[in-house]
Short mmCIF file of C-alpha atoms in Angstrom, two decimals:
data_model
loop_
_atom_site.label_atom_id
_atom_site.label_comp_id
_atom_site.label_asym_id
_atom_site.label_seq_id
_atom_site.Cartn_x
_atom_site.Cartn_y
_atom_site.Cartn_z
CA UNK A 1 104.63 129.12 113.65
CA UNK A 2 104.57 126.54 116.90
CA UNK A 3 105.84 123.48 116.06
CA UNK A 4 102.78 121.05 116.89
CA UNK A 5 99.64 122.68 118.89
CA UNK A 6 99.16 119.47 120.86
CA UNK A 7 100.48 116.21 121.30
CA UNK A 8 100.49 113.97 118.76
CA UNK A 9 98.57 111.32 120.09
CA UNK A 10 95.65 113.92 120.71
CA UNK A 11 95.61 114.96 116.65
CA UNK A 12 95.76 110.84 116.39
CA UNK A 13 92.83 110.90 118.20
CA UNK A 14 90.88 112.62 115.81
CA UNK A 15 92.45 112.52 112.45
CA UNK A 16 94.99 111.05 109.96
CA UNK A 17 98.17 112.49 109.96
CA UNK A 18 100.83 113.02 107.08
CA UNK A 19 103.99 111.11 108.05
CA UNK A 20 107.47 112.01 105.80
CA UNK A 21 108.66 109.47 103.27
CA UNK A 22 112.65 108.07 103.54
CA UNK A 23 115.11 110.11 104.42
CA UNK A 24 117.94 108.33 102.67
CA UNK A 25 116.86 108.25 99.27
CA UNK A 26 116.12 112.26 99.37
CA UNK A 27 119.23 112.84 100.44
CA UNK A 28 120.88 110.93 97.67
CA UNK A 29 118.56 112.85 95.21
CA UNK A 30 120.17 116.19 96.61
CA UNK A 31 123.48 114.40 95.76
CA UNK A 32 124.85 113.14 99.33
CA UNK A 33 127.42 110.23 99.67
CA UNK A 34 125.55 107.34 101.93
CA UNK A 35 128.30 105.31 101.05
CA UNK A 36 130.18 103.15 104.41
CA UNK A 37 128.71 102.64 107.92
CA UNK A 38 127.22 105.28 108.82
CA UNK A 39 124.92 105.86 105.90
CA UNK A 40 122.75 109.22 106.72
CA UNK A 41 124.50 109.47 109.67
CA UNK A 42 127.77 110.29 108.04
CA UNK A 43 125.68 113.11 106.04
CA UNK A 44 124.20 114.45 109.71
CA UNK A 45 127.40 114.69 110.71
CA UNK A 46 129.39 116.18 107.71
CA UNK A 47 126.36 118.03 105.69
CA UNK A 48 123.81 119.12 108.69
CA UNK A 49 122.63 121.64 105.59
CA UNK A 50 121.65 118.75 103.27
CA UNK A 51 119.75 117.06 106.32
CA UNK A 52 117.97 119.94 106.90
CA UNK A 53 117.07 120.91 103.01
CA UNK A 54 115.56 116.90 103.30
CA UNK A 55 113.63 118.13 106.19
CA UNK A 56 112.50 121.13 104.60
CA UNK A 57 111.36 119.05 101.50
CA UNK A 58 109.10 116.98 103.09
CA UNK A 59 107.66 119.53 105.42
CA UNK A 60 106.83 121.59 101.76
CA UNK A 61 105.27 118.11 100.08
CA UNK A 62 102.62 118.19 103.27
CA UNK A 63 104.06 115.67 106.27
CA UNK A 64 103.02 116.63 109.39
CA UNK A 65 105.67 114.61 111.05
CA UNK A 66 109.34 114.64 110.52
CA UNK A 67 111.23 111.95 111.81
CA UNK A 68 115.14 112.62 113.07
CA UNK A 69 118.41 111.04 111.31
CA UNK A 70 119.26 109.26 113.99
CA UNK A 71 118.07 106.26 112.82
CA UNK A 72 121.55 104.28 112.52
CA UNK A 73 123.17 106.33 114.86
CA UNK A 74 124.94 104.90 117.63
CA UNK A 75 127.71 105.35 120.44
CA UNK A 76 129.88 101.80 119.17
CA UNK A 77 129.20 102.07 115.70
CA UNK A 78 130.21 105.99 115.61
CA UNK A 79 133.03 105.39 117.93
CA UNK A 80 134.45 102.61 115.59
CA UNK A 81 134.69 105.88 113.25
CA UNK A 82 136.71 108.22 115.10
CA UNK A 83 133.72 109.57 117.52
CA UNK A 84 133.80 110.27 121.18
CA UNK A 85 130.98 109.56 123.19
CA UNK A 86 130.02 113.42 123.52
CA UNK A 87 130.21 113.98 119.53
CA UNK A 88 128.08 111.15 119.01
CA UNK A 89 125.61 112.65 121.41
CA UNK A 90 125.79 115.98 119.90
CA UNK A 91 124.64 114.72 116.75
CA UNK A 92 121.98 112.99 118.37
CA UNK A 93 121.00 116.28 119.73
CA UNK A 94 121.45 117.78 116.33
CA UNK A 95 119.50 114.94 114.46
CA UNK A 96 116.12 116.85 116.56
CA UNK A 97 117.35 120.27 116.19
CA UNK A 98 117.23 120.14 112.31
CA UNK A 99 114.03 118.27 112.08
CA UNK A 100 112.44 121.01 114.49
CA UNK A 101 114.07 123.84 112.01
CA UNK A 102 112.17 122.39 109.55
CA UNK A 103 109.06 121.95 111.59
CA UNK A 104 109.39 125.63 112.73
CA UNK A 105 109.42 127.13 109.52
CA UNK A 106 106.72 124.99 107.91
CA UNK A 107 103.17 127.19 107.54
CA UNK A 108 101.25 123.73 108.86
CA UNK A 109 102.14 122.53 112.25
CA UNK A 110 104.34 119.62 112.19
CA UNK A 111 105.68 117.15 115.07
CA UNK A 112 109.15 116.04 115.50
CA UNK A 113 109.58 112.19 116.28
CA UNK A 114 112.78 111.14 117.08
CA UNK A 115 114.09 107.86 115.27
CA UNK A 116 114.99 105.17 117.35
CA UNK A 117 116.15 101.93 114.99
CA UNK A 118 116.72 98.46 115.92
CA UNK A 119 120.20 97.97 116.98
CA UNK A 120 120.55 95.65 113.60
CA UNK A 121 120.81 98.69 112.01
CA UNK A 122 124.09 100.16 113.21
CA UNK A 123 125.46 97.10 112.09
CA UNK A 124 124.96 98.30 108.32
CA UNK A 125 124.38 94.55 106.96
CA UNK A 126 120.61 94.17 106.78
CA UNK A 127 120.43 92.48 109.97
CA UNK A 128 117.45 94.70 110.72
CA UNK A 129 115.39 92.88 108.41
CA UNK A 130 116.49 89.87 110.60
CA UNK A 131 116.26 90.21 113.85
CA UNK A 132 117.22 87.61 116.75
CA UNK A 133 121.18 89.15 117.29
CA UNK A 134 122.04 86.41 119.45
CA UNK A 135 122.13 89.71 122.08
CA UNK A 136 120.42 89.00 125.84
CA UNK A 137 118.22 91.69 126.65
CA UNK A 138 120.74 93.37 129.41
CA UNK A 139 122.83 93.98 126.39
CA UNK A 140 119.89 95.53 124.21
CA UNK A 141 118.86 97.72 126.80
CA UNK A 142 122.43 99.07 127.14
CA UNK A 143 122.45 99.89 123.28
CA UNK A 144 119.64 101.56 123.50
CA UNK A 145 119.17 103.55 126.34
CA UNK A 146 121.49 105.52 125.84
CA UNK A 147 120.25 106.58 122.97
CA UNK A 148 116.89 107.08 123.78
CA UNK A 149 118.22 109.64 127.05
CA UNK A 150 120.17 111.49 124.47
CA UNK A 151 117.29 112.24 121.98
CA UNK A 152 114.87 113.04 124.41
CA UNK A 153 117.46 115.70 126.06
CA UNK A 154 116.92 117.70 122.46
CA UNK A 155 112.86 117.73 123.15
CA UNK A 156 111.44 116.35 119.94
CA UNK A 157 107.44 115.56 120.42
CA UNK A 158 107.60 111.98 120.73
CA UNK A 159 110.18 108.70 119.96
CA UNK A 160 109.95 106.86 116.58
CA UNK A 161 110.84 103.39 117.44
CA UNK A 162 111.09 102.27 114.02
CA UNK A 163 111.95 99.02 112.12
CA UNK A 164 111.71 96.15 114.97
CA UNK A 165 112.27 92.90 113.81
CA UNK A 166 110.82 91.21 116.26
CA UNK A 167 108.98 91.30 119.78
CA UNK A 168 111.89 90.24 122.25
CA UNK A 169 113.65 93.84 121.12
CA UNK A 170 110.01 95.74 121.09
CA UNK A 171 110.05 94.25 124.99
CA UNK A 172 113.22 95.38 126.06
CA UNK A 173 112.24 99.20 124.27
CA UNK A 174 109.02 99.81 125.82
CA UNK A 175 110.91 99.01 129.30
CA UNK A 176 113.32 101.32 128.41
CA UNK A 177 110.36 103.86 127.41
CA UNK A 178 108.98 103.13 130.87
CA UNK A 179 111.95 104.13 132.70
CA UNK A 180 112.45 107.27 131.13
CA UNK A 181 108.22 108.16 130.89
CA UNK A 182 108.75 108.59 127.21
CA UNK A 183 105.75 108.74 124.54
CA UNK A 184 106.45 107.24 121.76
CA UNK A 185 105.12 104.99 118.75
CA UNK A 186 106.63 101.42 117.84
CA UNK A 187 106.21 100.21 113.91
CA UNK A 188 107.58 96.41 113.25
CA UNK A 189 109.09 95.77 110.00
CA UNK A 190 106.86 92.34 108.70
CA UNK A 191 106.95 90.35 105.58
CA UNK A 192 104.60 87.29 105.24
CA UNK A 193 102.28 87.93 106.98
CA UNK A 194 104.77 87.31 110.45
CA UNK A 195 107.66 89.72 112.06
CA UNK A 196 110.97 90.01 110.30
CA UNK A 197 112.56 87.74 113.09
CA UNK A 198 109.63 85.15 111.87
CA UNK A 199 107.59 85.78 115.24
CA UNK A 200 103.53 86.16 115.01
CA UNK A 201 102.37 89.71 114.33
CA UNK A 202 99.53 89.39 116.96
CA UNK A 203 102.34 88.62 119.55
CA UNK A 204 104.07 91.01 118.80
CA UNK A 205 101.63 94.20 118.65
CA UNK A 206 100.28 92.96 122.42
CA UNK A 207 104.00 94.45 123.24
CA UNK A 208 102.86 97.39 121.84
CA UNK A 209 99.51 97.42 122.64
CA UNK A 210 100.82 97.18 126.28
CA UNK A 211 103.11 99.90 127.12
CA UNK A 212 101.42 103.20 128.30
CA UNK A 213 104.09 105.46 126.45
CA UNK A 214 103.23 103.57 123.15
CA UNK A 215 100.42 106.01 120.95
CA UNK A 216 100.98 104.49 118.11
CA UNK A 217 101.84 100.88 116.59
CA UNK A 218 102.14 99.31 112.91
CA UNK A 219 104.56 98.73 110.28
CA UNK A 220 107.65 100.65 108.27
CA UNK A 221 110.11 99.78 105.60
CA UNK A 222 108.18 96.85 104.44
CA UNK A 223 106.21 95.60 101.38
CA UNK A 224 102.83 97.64 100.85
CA UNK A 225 101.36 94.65 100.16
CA UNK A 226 102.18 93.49 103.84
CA UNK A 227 100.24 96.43 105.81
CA UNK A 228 97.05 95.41 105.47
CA UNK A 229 97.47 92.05 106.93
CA UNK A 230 99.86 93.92 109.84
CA UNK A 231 97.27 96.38 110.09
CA UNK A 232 94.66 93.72 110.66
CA UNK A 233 96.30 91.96 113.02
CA UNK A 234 97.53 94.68 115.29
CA UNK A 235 93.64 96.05 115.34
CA UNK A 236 92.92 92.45 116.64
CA UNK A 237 95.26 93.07 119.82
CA UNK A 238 94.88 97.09 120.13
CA UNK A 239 92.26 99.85 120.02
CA UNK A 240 95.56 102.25 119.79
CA UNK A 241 95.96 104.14 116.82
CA UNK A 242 97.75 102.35 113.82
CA UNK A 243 100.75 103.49 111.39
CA UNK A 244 101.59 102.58 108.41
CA UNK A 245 105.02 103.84 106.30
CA UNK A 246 106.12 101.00 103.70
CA UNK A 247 108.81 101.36 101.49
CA UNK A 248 108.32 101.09 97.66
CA UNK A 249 108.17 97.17 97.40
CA UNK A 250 111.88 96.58 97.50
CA UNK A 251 114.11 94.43 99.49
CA UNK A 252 117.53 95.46 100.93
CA UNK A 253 120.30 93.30 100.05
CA UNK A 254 122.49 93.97 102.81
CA UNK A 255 125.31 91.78 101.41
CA UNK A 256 126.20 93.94 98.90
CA UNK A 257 124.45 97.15 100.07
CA UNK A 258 122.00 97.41 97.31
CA UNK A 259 118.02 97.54 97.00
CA UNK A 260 116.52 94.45 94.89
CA UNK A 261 113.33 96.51 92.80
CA UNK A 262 110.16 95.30 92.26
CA UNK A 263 109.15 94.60 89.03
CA UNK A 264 106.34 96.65 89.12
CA UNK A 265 104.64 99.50 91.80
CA UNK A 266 101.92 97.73 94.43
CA UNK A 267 99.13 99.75 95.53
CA UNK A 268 98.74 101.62 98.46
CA UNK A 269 95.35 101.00 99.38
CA UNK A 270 95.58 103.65 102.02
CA UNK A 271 91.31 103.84 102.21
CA UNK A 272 91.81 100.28 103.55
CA UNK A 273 94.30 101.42 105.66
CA UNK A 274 92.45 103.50 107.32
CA UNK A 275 89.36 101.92 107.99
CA UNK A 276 91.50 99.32 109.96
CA UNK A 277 92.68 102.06 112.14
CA UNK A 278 95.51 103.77 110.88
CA UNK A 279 96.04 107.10 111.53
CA UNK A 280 99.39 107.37 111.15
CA UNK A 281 100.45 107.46 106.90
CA UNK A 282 103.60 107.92 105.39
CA UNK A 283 106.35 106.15 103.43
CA UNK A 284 110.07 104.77 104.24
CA UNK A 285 112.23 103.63 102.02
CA UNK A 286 112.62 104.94 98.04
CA UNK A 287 109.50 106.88 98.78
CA UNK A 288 109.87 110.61 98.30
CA UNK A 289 108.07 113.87 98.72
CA UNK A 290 106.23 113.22 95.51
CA UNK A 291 104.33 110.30 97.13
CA UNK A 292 104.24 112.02 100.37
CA UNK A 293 102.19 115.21 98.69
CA UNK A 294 99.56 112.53 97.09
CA UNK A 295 99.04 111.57 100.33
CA UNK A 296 98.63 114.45 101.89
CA UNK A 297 96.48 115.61 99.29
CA UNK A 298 94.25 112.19 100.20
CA UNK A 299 93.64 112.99 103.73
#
């Protein structure tokens, strides 16, 4: 069937939709290596199959969106590996061609968003959950433009600009969205009620709130006991529709690569959610298609 019958920001419009849960932990449950740099880019580039079987999985548990692996994929990092510049676009390209596979062969129509991560996160030490590189915005902008001109080349149905730890990088993306006339949605990664990078949640949804390529705007890979508060915050600033994909509660220990785990499951009080404006539901990371079928049984 199609892929999507409209844009996404029209079925926003009107309804919630069904994001997918993480990528990376389904793709160690089908028994993929995430081990060095790369993480689930190494497994786009040397098992496309298992990428697309993840794909496939969430598409059968209900999402309506799939978002790309491209999330840690960039031209440095994947250069520093043995990539040229044109094989780290092609699997850029590739990252939206699997995700639409899986779209096309789902029996619900499903959207394609193409993941655009921090730059923190091609450095592979946490530093997305930090923020402030010590980078000038020049230098952002030339990370990620790139990027952004090679994923939209493949078509997907909008940009996920996912996991921003703070406002200063959110800037210097929805300038880059306005050169290229891009849609996309931006989600902040928050804990404590502020931005990763420590900067006031208000602040930094007006960047969002803003841009006229930017449908969407909320929070990802975070604590669910932190959306509500986000959620809050960016309906303060925004009448745009709100997302909301947390991760299970745990916190990535980027110094030795390993996921600290709650002690016990929080609530997803996605009811709440809702009525605070989000439209947008899903899960990040350790959430799989188990949680992502609940949900869409919910809606």
């Amino acid at each position: 069937m199609p892929r999507a019958s409209g844009p996404l920001a029209e079925a926003l419009s009107r309804r919630v939709v069904v994001l997918d849960g993480g990528l990376s932990n389904q793709l160690a449950d089908q028994g993929c290596d995430l081990s060095g740099g790369l993480w689930s880019g190494r497994v786009l580039a040397e098992r496309p199959d298992q990428v697309l079987a993840a794909h496939t999985a969430y598409a059968r548990a209900g999402a309506e969106v799939l978002i790309t692996a491209s999330y840690q994929v960039g031209y440095a990092s994947f250069a520093a590996h043995g990539y040229g510049g044109a094989e780290t676009t092609a699997l850029l390209h590739r990252s939206v061609e699997l995700a639409a596979r899986a779209a096309e062969a789902a029996d619900h129509e499903v959207w394609v968003a193409a993941s655009v991560g921090p730059y923190g996160a091609v450095l592979a030490d946490g530093s997305e959950y930090r923020g402030r590189y010590g980078l000038g915005r020049r230098e952002l902008a030339a990370f990620h433009r790139p990027r952004v001109e090679a994923l939209l080349e493949a078509g997907p149905d909008v940009l996920a600009v996912e996991t921003i730890p703070d406002a200063d990088e959110a800037e210097v993306l929805t300038a880059v969205l306005a050169e290229t006339g891009a849609t996309a949605w931006v989600s902040y990664t928050v804990a404590a009620g502020r931005t990763r990078a420590g900067g006031p949640l208000a602040e930094a949804f007006a960047v969002a709130a803003a841009s006229p390529q930017v449908v969407a705007t909320g929070v990802n890979c975070c604590d669910p006991q932190d959306v509500l508060p986000a959620l809050e915050a960016a309906a303060s600033v925004t009448g745009k529709p709100l997302l909301a994909y947390p991760n299970d509660g745990s916190v990535w220990d980027g110094a030795t690569g390993t996921w600290q785990y709650p002690s016990a499951s929080a609530p997803w009080p996605t009811a709440a959610w809702q009525r605070t404006g989000a439209r947008l539901i899903g899960g990040c990371c350790r959430i799989g298609p188990d949680r992502i079928a609940a949900l869409a049984a919910e809606r």
